Coordinates of N, CA, C and O in Angstrom, one line a residue:
Q135 N 12.4 39.2 16.2 CA 11.4 40.1 16.8 C 10.1 40.1 15.8 O 9.0 40.1 16.4
A136 N 10.4 40.1 14.6 CA 9.3 40.1 13.5 C 8.4 38.8 13.7 O 7.1 39.0 13.8
T137 N 8.9 37.7 14.2 CA 8.1 36.5 14.3 C 7.2 36.8 15.6 O 6.1 36.4 15.7
H138 N 7.8 37.4 16.6 CA 7.0 37.6 17.8 C 5.8 38.5 17.6 O 4.6 38.4 18.0
T139 N 6.2 39.6 16.7 CA 5.0 40.6 16.4 C 4.0 40.0 15.8 O 2.9 40.2 15.9
S140 N 4.3 39.0 14.8 CA 3.2 38.5 13.9 C 2.4 37.5 14.7 O 1.3 37.4 14.3
L141 N 2.9 37.2 15.8 CA 2.0 36.2 16.7 C 1.4 37.0 17.8 O 0.5 36.2 18.5
A142 N 1.5 38.1 17.9 CA 1.0 38.9 19.0 C -0.5 38.8 19.1 O -1.1 39.0 18.1
G143 N -1.0 38.5 20.3 CA -2.5 38.5 20.5 C -3.1 37.2 19.8 O -4.4 37.0 19.9
K144 N -2.4 36.4 19.3 CA -3.0 35.1 18.7 C -3.2 34.0 19.7 O -4.0 33.2 19.4
T145 N -2.4 33.9 20.7 CA -2.4 32.8 21.6 C -1.6 33.2 22.9 O -1.0 34.3 23.0
H146 N -1.4 32.3 23.8 CA -0.8 32.6 25.0 C 0.8 32.9 24.8 O 1.4 32.4 23.9
K147 N 1.3 33.7 25.7 CA 2.6 34.4 25.4 C 3.6 33.2 25.3 O 4.6 33.3 24.5
A148 N 3.7 32.2 26.2 CA 4.6 31.2 26.2 C 4.5 30.4 24.9 O 5.5 30.0 24.4
V149 N 3.5 30.1 24.4 CA 3.2 29.4 23.0 C 3.7 30.4 22.0 O 4.4 29.8 20.9
Q150 N 3.4 31.7 22.1 CA 3.9 32.7 21.1 C 5.4 32.5 20.9 O 6.0 32.5 19.9
Q151 N 6.1 32.6 22.1 CA 7.5 32.5 22.1 C 8.2 31.3 21.4 O 9.0 31.2 20.8
H152 N 7.5 30.1 21.9 CA 7.9 28.9 21.4 C 7.7 28.7 19.9 O 8.6 28.2 19.1
I153 N 6.5 29.0 19.3 CA 6.3 29.0 18.0 C 7.3 30.0 17.1 O 7.7 29.6 16.1
A154 N 7.3 31.2 17.7 CA 8.2 32.1 17.2 C 9.9 31.5 17.0 O 10.5 31.7 15.9
K155 N 10.2 30.9 18.1 CA 11.6 30.2 18.1 C 11.6 29.2 16.9 O 12.5 29.0 16.3
L156 N 10.5 28.4 16.9 CA 10.5 27.3 15.9 C 10.5 27.8 14.5 O 11.2 27.3 13.7
A157 N 9.9 28.9 14.3 CA 9.8 29.6 12.9 C 11.2 30.1 12.5 O 11.7 29.8 11.4
V158 N 12.0 30.6 13.4 CA 13.3 31.0 13.1 C 14.3 30.0 12.9 O 15.0 29.9 11.9
L159 N 14.1 29.0 13.8 CA 14.9 27.7 13.6 C 14.6 27.0 12.2 O 15.6 26.6 11.4
G160 N 13.4 27.0 11.9 CA 13.0 26.4 10.6 C 13.5 27.2 9.4 O 13.8 26.7 8.4
S161 N 13.5 28.5 9.4 CA 13.9 29.4 8.3 C 15.5 29.2 8.2 O 15.9 29.1 7.1
K162 N 16.1 29.1 9.3 CA 17.6 28.8 9.2 C 18.0 27.5 8.8 O 18.9 27.4 8.0
A163 N 17.1 26.4 8.9 CA 17.4 25.2 8.6 C 17.4 25.2 6.9 O 18.0 24.2 6.4
I164 N 16.5 25.9 6.4 CA 16.2 25.8 4.8 C 17.0 26.8 4.1 O 16.9 27.1 2.9
Q165 N 17.8 27.7 4.8 CA 18.6 28.7 4.2 C 19.7 28.1 3.2 O 20.5 27.3 3.6
E166 N 19.9 28.8 2.1 CA 21.0 28.5 1.3 C 21.5 29.6 0.9 O 20.9 30.7 0.5
N167 N 22.9 29.7 0.9 CA 23.7 31.0 0.5 C 24.4 30.7 -0.6 O 25.3 29.7 -0.7
D168 N 24.1 31.3 -1.8 CA 24.9 31.1 -3.0 C 26.0 32.0 -3.4 O 26.5 32.1 -4.4
G169 N 26.4 32.8 -2.2 CA 27.6 33.6 -2.4 C 27.0 35.1 -2.6 O 27.8 36.0 -2.3
H170 N 25.9 35.3 -3.1 CA 25.4 36.6 -3.4 C 24.2 36.9 -2.5 O 24.1 38.2 -2.1
A171 N 23.3 35.9 -2.3 CA 22.2 36.2 -1.5 C 21.9 35.0 -0.6 O 22.1 33.9 -1.1
V172 N 21.1 35.1 0.4 CA 20.6 34.1 1.3 C 19.2 33.8 0.6 O 18.3 34.8 0.7
K173 N 18.8 32.5 0.3 CA 17.5 32.2 -0.2 C 17.2 31.0 0.7 O 17.7 30.2 1.3
C174 N 15.6 31.0 0.9 CA 15.0 29.9 1.7 C 14.1 29.3 0.6 O 13.3 29.8 -0.2
D175 N 14.2 28.0 0.8 CA 13.3 27.0 -0.1 C 12.2 26.5 0.7 O 12.4 25.6 1.6
P176 N 11.0 27.0 0.7 CA 10.0 26.6 1.6 C 9.4 25.1 1.3 O 8.9 24.6 2.2
T177 N 9.7 24.6 0.2 CA 9.4 23.3 -0.1 C 10.2 22.2 0.7 O 9.7 21.1 0.7
R178 N 11.2 22.8 1.4 CA 12.0 21.8 2.1 C 11.5 21.7 3.6 O 12.1 21.1 4.4
V179 N 10.4 22.4 3.8 CA 9.6 22.3 5.1 C 8.3 21.5 5.0 O 7.5 21.8 4.2
K180 N 8.2 20.6 5.9 CA 6.8 20.2 6.1 C 6.1 20.2 7.3 O 6.9 19.9 8.4
V181 N 5.0 20.7 7.4 CA 4.5 20.8 8.7 C 3.5 19.7 8.9 O 2.6 19.5 8.1
I182 N 3.6 19.0 10.0 CA 2.9 17.8 10.3 C 2.0 18.0 11.5 O 2.7 18.5 12.6
T183 N 0.8 18.1 11.4 CA -0.1 18.5 12.6 C -0.7 17.1 13.2 O -1.0 16.2 12.5
Q184 N -0.7 17.0 14.5 CA -1.2 15.9 15.3 C -2.1 16.4 16.3 O -1.8 17.4 17.0
T185 N -3.2 15.7 16.5 CA -4.1 16.1 17.6 C -3.6 15.6 19.0 O -2.7 14.7 19.0
G186 N -3.9 16.3 20.0 CA -3.4 15.9 21.3 C -2.2 16.7 21.8 O -1.6 17.2 20.8
G187 N -1.8 16.5 23.0 CA -0.6 17.2 23.3 C -0.8 18.7 23.5 O -2.0 19.3 23.2
K188 N 0.4 19.5 23.7 CA 0.3 21.0 23.7 C 1.0 21.5 22.5 O 1.9 20.8 22.0
M189 N 0.7 22.7 22.3 CA 1.5 23.5 21.2 C 2.9 23.5 21.5 O 3.7 23.5 20.6
T190 N 3.2 23.6 22.8 CA 4.7 23.8 23.2 C 5.4 22.4 23.0 O 6.6 22.4 23.1
D191 N 4.7 21.3 22.7 CA 5.2 20.0 22.4 C 5.9 20.1 20.9 O 6.7 19.2 20.7
S192 N 5.5 21.0 20.2 CA 5.9 21.1 18.9 C 7.4 21.2 18.7 O 8.1 21.9 19.7
E193 N 7.9 20.7 17.6 CA 9.5 20.8 17.5 C 9.9 20.7 15.9 O 9.1 20.4 15.1
I194 N 11.1 21.1 15.7 CA 11.8 21.0 14.5 C 12.7 19.8 14.5 O 13.4 19.5 15.5
I195 N 12.4 19.1 13.3 CA 13.1 17.7 13.2 C 13.9 17.8 11.8 O 13.3 18.1 10.9
N196 N 15.2 17.9 11.9 CA 16.0 17.9 10.7 C 16.1 16.7 10.2 O 16.8 15.7 10.9
G197 N 15.5 16.1 9.2 CA 15.5 14.8 8.6 C 14.3 14.6 7.9 O 13.4 15.4 7.7
L198 N 14.0 13.3 7.8 CA 12.9 12.7 7.2 C 11.8 12.3 8.2 O 12.1 11.6 9.1
V199 N 10.7 12.9 8.1 CA 9.6 12.4 8.9 C 8.5 11.9 8.2 O 8.1 12.5 7.1
L200 N 7.9 10.6 8.4 CA 6.9 10.1 7.6 C 5.7 9.9 8.7 O 5.8 9.3 9.7
A201 N 4.6 10.5 8.4 CA 3.4 10.4 9.2 C 2.7 9.3 8.7 O 1.5 9.1 8.3
K202 N 3.2 8.0 8.8 CA 2.8 6.8 8.5 C 3.2 5.7 9.6 O 4.1 5.9 10.4
K203 N 2.3 4.7 9.8 CA 2.7 3.7 10.5 C 3.7 2.6 9.9 O 3.5 2.2 8.8
P204 N 4.7 2.3 10.6 CA 5.7 1.3 9.9 C 5.0 0.0 10.2 O 4.0 -0.3 10.7
L205 N 5.6 -1.1 9.2 CA 5.1 -2.5 9.3 C 5.1 -3.0 10.7 O 4.3 -4.0 11.1
S206 N 6.2 -2.5 11.6 CA 6.3 -3.1 12.8 C 6.5 -2.0 13.9 O 7.3 -1.2 13.8
P207 N 5.6 -2.0 14.9 CA 5.8 -0.9 15.9 C 6.9 -1.4 16.9 O 7.2 -0.6 17.8
K208 N 7.4 -2.5 16.8 CA 8.5 -3.0 17.6 C 9.9 -2.3 17.5 O 10.6 -2.3 18.3
L209 N 10.0 -1.8 16.1 CA 11.4 -1.1 15.9 C 11.4 0.2 16.6 O 10.3 0.8 16.7
P210 N 12.5 0.8 16.9 CA 12.6 2.2 17.4 C 11.8 3.2 16.4 O 12.0 3.1 15.2
K211 N 11.3 4.3 17.0 CA 10.8 5.2 16.2 C 11.7 6.2 15.5 O 11.3 6.9 14.6
T212 N 12.9 6.4 16.1 CA 13.9 7.3 15.6 C 15.1 6.4 15.2 O 15.7 5.7 15.8
L213 N 15.7 7.0 14.0 CA 16.9 6.6 13.6 C 17.8 7.8 13.2 O 17.3 8.8 12.9
I214 N 19.1 7.6 13.4 CA 19.9 8.7 13.2 C 21.0 8.1 12.2 O 21.6 7.1 12.4
D215 N 21.2 9.0 11.1 CA 22.3 8.6 10.1 C 22.1 7.1 9.5 O 23.0 6.4 9.2
G216 N 20.8 7.0 9.0 CA 20.5 5.7 8.3 C 20.4 5.9 6.9 O 20.4 7.0 6.4
K217 N 20.6 4.7 6.3 CA 20.4 4.8 4.8 C 18.9 4.6 4.4 O 18.1 3.7 5.0
I218 N 18.4 5.3 3.4 CA 16.9 5.3 3.2 C 16.9 5.0 1.6 O 17.5 5.4 0.7
A219 N 16.0 3.8 1.5 CA 15.6 3.6 0.0 C 14.2 4.0 -0.2 O 13.2 3.6 0.4
I220 N 14.2 4.9 -1.2 CA 12.7 5.4 -1.7 C 12.4 4.7 -2.9 O 13.2 4.9 -3.9
I221 N 11.4 3.9 -3.0 CA 10.9 3.1 -4.1 C 9.6 3.7 -4.6 O 8.5 3.8 -3.9
D222 N 9.8 4.1 -5.8 CA 8.6 4.7 -6.6 C 7.8 3.6 -7.2 O 7.8 3.3 -8.4
G223 N 7.4 2.8 -6.4 CA 6.5 1.4 -6.8 C 6.3 0.8 -5.6 O 6.3 1.3 -4.4
G224 N 6.3 -0.7 -5.6 CA 6.2 -1.4 -4.5 C 7.0 -2.6 -4.5 O 7.7 -2.8 -5.4
I225 N 6.9 -3.3 -3.3 CA 7.6 -4.7 -3.3 C 6.5 -5.7 -3.2 O 6.1 -6.1 -2.1
E226 N 5.9 -6.0 -4.2 CA 4.7 -6.9 -4.3 C 4.9 -7.9 -5.3 O 5.8 -7.7 -6.3
N227 N 4.1 -8.9 -5.4 CA 4.0 -9.9 -6.5 C 3.7 -9.2 -7.8 O 2.7 -8.4 -7.7
E228 N 4.4 -9.5 -8.7 CA 4.1 -8.8 -10.0 C 2.8 -9.2 -10.6 O 2.5 -10.3 -10.7
S229 N 2.2 -8.1 -11.1 CA 0.9 -8.5 -11.9 C 1.5 -8.6 -13.4 O 2.2 -7.7 -13.8
H230 N 1.4 -9.7 -14.0 CA 1.9 -10.0 -15.3 C 1.2 -9.2 -16.4 O 1.7 -9.2 -17.4
G231 N 0.1 -8.6 -16.0 CA -0.5 -7.6 -17.0 C -1.2 -8.3 -18.1 O -1.3 -7.6 -19.2
L232 N -1.3 -9.5 -18.2 CA -1.7 -10.2 -19.4 C -3.2 -10.9 -18.9 O -3.2 -11.4 -17.8
D233 N -4.1 -10.8 -19.8 CA -5.3 -11.4 -19.6 C -5.1 -12.9 -20.2 O -5.3 -13.1 -21.4
M234 N -4.8 -13.9 -19.4 CA -4.4 -15.2 -20.0 C -5.0 -16.2 -19.2 O -5.4 -16.1 -18.0
K235 N -5.0 -17.4 -19.8 CA -5.6 -18.6 -19.2 C -4.5 -19.6 -19.2 O -3.7 -19.8 -20.1
I236 N -4.4 -20.3 -18.2 CA -3.3 -21.3 -17.9 C -4.1 -22.6 -17.7 O -5.0 -22.8 -16.9
Q237 N -3.7 -23.5 -18.4 CA -4.2 -25.0 -18.4 C -3.2 -25.8 -17.6 O -2.0 -26.0 -18.0
V238 N -3.5 -26.0 -16.4 CA -2.7 -26.9 -15.5 C -2.8 -28.2 -15.8 O -3.8 -28.8 -15.6
E239 N -1.7 -28.8 -16.1 CA -1.7 -30.2 -16.3 C -1.0 -31.1 -15.4 O -1.1 -32.3 -15.2
R240 N -0.3 -30.4 -14.5 CA 0.4 -31.3 -13.3 C 0.0 -30.4 -12.0 O -0.1 -29.3 -12.0
V241 N 0.0 -31.3 -10.9 CA -0.4 -30.8 -9.8 C 1.1 -29.9 -9.2 O 2.0 -30.4 -9.6
G242 N 0.8 -28.8 -8.8 CA 1.9 -28.1 -8.2 C 2.4 -27.0 -9.1 O 3.3 -26.2 -8.7
V243 N 1.8 -26.8 -10.3 CA 2.5 -25.9 -11.4 C 2.1 -24.4 -10.8 O 2.9 -23.6 -10.8
L244 N 0.8 -24.2 -10.2 CA 0.5 -22.9 -9.7 C 1.3 -22.6 -8.4 O 1.8 -21.4 -8.3
E245 N 1.6 -23.6 -7.7 CA 2.5 -23.4 -6.4 C 3.8 -23.0 -6.8 O 4.6 -22.2 -6.3
Q246 N 4.4 -23.6 -8.1 CA 5.7 -23.1 -8.6 C 5.8 -21.7 -9.0 O 6.8 -21.1 -8.6
F247 N 4.6 -21.2 -9.5 CA 4.6 -19.8 -9.9 C 4.6 -19.0 -8.6 O 5.4 -17.9 -8.6
R248 N 3.9 -19.3 -7.7 CA 3.9 -18.4 -6.3 C 5.2 -18.6 -5.8 O 5.7 -17.6 -5.2
Q249 N 5.9 -19.7 -5.8 CA 7.1 -19.8 -5.1 C 8.2 -19.0 -5.9 O 9.2 -18.4 -5.3
Q250 N 8.1 -18.9 -7.1 CA 9.0 -18.1 -8.0 C 8.9 -16.5 -7.6 O 9.8 -15.9 -7.5
D251 N 7.5 -16.2 -7.6 CA 7.3 -14.8 -7.2 C 7.9 -14.5 -5.8 O 8.4 -13.4 -5.5
L252 N 7.7 -15.3 -4.8 CA 8.1 -15.1 -3.6 C 9.6 -15.1 -3.5 O 10.2 -14.3 -2.7
K253 N 10.4 -16.0 -4.3 CA 11.8 -16.0 -4.4 C 12.2 -14.6 -4.8 O 13.3 -14.0 -4.4
Q254 N 11.6 -14.0 -5.9 CA 11.9 -12.7 -6.4 C 11.9 -11.7 -5.4 O 12.7 -10.7 -5.2
L255 N 10.8 -11.7 -4.5 CA 10.5 -10.7 -3.4 C 11.6 -10.9 -2.5 O 12.3 -9.8 -2.0
H256 N 11.9 -12.0 -2.1 CA 13.1 -12.3 -1.1 C 14.4 -11.8 -1.6 O 15.2 -11.2 -0.8
E257 N 14.6 -11.9 -2.8 CA 15.8 -11.3 -3.5 C 15.9 -9.8 -3.4 O 16.9 -9.4 -3.2
K258 N 14.8 -9.2 -3.6 CA 14.8 -7.7 -3.5 C 15.1 -7.3 -2.1 O 15.8 -6.3 -1.8
V259 N 14.5 -7.9 -1.1 CA 14.8 -7.6 0.2 C 16.3 -8.0 0.6 O 16.9 -7.1 1.3
D260 N 16.7 -9.0 0.0 CA 18.2 -9.4 0.4 C 19.1 -8.3 -0.2 O 20.2 -7.9 0.4
T261 N 18.8 -7.8 -1.3 CA 19.5 -6.6 -1.9 C 19.4 -5.4 -1.1 O 20.6 -4.8 -0.7
L262 N 18.3 -5.1 -0.5 CA 18.2 -4.0 0.5 C 18.9 -4.2 1.8 O 19.7 -3.2 2.2
I263 N 19.0 -5.5 2.2 CA 19.8 -5.7 3.3 C 21.3 -5.5 3.1 O 22.1 -4.9 3.9
A264 N 21.6 -6.1 2.0 CA 23.1 -6.0 1.7 C 23.6 -4.6 1.4 O 24.8 -4.3 1.7
L265 N 22.7 -3.7 1.0 CA 23.1 -2.3 0.9 C 23.2 -1.7 2.2 O 23.5 -0.5 2.2
G266 N 22.7 -2.2 3.2 CA 22.7 -1.5 4.6 C 21.5 -0.6 4.8 O 21.6 0.3 5.6
V267 N 20.5 -0.8 4.0 CA 19.4 0.1 4.2 C 18.6 -0.1 5.6 O 18.5 -1.2 5.9
Q268 N 18.2 1.1 6.2 CA 17.6 0.9 7.4 C 16.1 1.3 7.3 O 15.3 1.0 8.2
V269 N 15.8 2.1 6.3 CA 14.4 2.7 6.0 C 14.0 2.5 4.6 O 14.7 2.8 3.7
V270 N 12.8 1.7 4.4 CA 12.2 1.6 3.1 C 11.0 2.4 3.0 O 10.1 2.2 3.9
A271 N 10.8 3.2 2.1 CA 9.5 4.1 1.9 C 9.0 3.7 0.4 O 9.6 4.2 -0.4
C272 N 8.0 3.0 0.3 CA 7.4 2.6 -1.0 C 6.1 3.4 -1.2 O 5.2 3.6 -0.3
R273 N 6.0 3.9 -2.5 CA 4.8 4.6 -3.0 C 3.7 3.7 -2.9 O 2.4 4.0 -2.7
E274 N 3.9 2.4 -3.5 CA 2.8 1.3 -3.4 C 2.9 0.4 -2.1 O 3.6 0.8 -1.1
G275 N 2.5 -0.8 -2.2 CA 2.4 -1.8 -1.2 C 3.7 -2.5 -1.0 O 4.5 -2.6 -1.9
I276 N 3.7 -3.2 -0.1 CA 4.8 -4.3 0.3 C 3.9 -5.5 0.7 O 3.0 -5.6 1.6
E277 N 4.3 -6.6 0.0 CA 3.7 -7.9 0.1 C 3.9 -8.3 1.5 O 4.7 -8.3 2.2
D278 N 2.6 -8.9 2.0 CA 2.4 -9.2 3.4 C 3.5 -10.3 3.8 O 3.8 -10.4 4.9
S279 N 3.6 -11.2 2.9 CA 4.4 -12.4 3.3 C 5.9 -12.1 3.4 O 6.7 -12.9 4.0
I280 N 6.3 -10.8 3.1 CA 7.8 -10.5 3.4 C 7.9 -9.5 4.6 O 9.0 -9.1 4.8
H281 N 6.9 -9.1 5.3 CA 6.8 -8.2 6.2 C 8.1 -8.7 7.4 O 8.8 -7.9 7.8
S282 N 7.8 -10.0 7.7 CA 8.8 -10.5 8.7 C 10.2 -10.4 8.3 O 11.2 -10.2 9.2
R283 N 10.5 -10.4 7.0 CA 11.9 -10.4 6.6 C 12.5 -8.9 6.9 O 13.6 -8.8 7.4
F284 N 11.6 -7.9 6.7 CA 11.9 -6.4 7.1 C 12.2 -6.4 8.4 O 13.2 -5.8 9.0
I285 N 11.3 -6.9 9.3 CA 11.3 -6.7 10.7 C 12.5 -7.6 11.3 O 13.3 -7.0 12.2
D286 N 12.8 -8.8 10.8 CA 14.0 -9.4 11.2 C 15.3 -8.7 10.9 O 16.4 -9.0 11.7
A287 N 15.3 -8.1 9.9 CA 16.4 -7.3 9.5 C 16.6 -6.1 10.2 O 17.7 -5.3 10.0
G288 N 15.7 -5.6 10.9 CA 15.7 -4.4 11.5 C 15.4 -3.1 10.6 O 15.8 -2.0 10.9
I289 N 14.8 -3.5 9.4 CA 14.4 -2.3 8.5 C 13.1 -1.8 8.7 O 12.1 -2.5 9.0
H290 N 13.0 -0.5 8.9 CA 11.8 0.3 8.9 C 11.2 0.3 7.6 O 11.8 1.0 6.8
A291 N 10.0 -0.1 7.4 CA 9.5 -0.3 6.1 C 8.1 0.4 6.2 O 7.3 0.2 7.0
Y292 N 7.9 1.2 5.2 CA 6.6 2.0 5.2 C 6.0 1.9 3.7 O 6.6 1.9 2.7
R293 N 4.8 1.6 3.7 CA 4.1 1.4 2.4 C 3.0 2.5 2.1 O 2.5 3.1 3.1
R294 N 2.7 2.7 0.8 CA 1.6 3.7 0.4 C 2.0 5.0 1.0 O 1.2 5.8 1.5
V295 N 3.3 5.5 0.8 CA 3.7 6.7 1.2 C 3.5 7.8 0.1 O 3.6 7.4 -1.1
A296 N 2.9 8.8 0.3 CA 2.4 9.9 -0.7 C 3.7 10.3 -1.5 O 4.7 10.4 -0.9
R297 N 3.4 10.4 -2.7 CA 4.5 11.0 -3.7 C 5.3 12.2 -3.1 O 6.4 12.3 -3.2
A298 N 4.3 13.1 -2.6 CA 4.9 14.4 -2.1 C 6.0 14.1 -1.0 O 7.0 14.8 -1.0
D299 N 5.7 13.3 -0.1 CA 6.6 12.8 0.9 C 7.8 12.2 0.4 O 8.9 12.4 0.7
L300 N 7.5 11.2 -0.7 CA 8.9 10.6 -1.3 C 9.7 11.8 -2.0 O 10.9 11.6 -1.9
D301 N 9.1 12.6 -2.6 CA 9.8 13.6 -3.3 C 10.6 14.5 -2.4 O 11.8 14.9 -2.4

C-alpha cells in the first residue's frame, strides 16, 4: 500500500500499479533474513532504462543483465542456469610492455610471434569451453580474430563491461 501511495498522482493509475508491484517484487528479491531482522541490500538491484516501449513493459529480472551488445546477435538473448566467466581484464594479444627493437634476420620471424600470440588466445578460449562457460564478460577487449571461436562454441561474449557491472 505504501508503494501505491508514494506514486499517487505521478502517472497513470495502471502504470502506478505496475511500478508499485515491481518495487515490491524487487525489494523481496534482495531481502536477506539473518535470523534477527530482515535487511535489504540496494546494491543488488540495478535499474536499466531504455527508450521506447511503455512503462508497463518494465520487468524484474532475477539474474545478470548486461546492457551491452554481445559479439554476435545470432545467439539467443536469454540464458537460464548458465556458467558465467567474469574477467577483470581482456582476452587480447599481450602487450609485452617493453620498448624494444627487434632485428629480424629471417623471413617469417614476426609471423611466428603473431602465431604464438594467437595460439595463446585460442588456448584461453579452449579453457573457457572446457569449463562449460556460456557467458564471458570482460572489463577490457576481446581480440577480433577470436570472435568466431566464441560464436562457434555458443558462448555469449561481452567486452568492455563496466567494473560496476562486473562487481
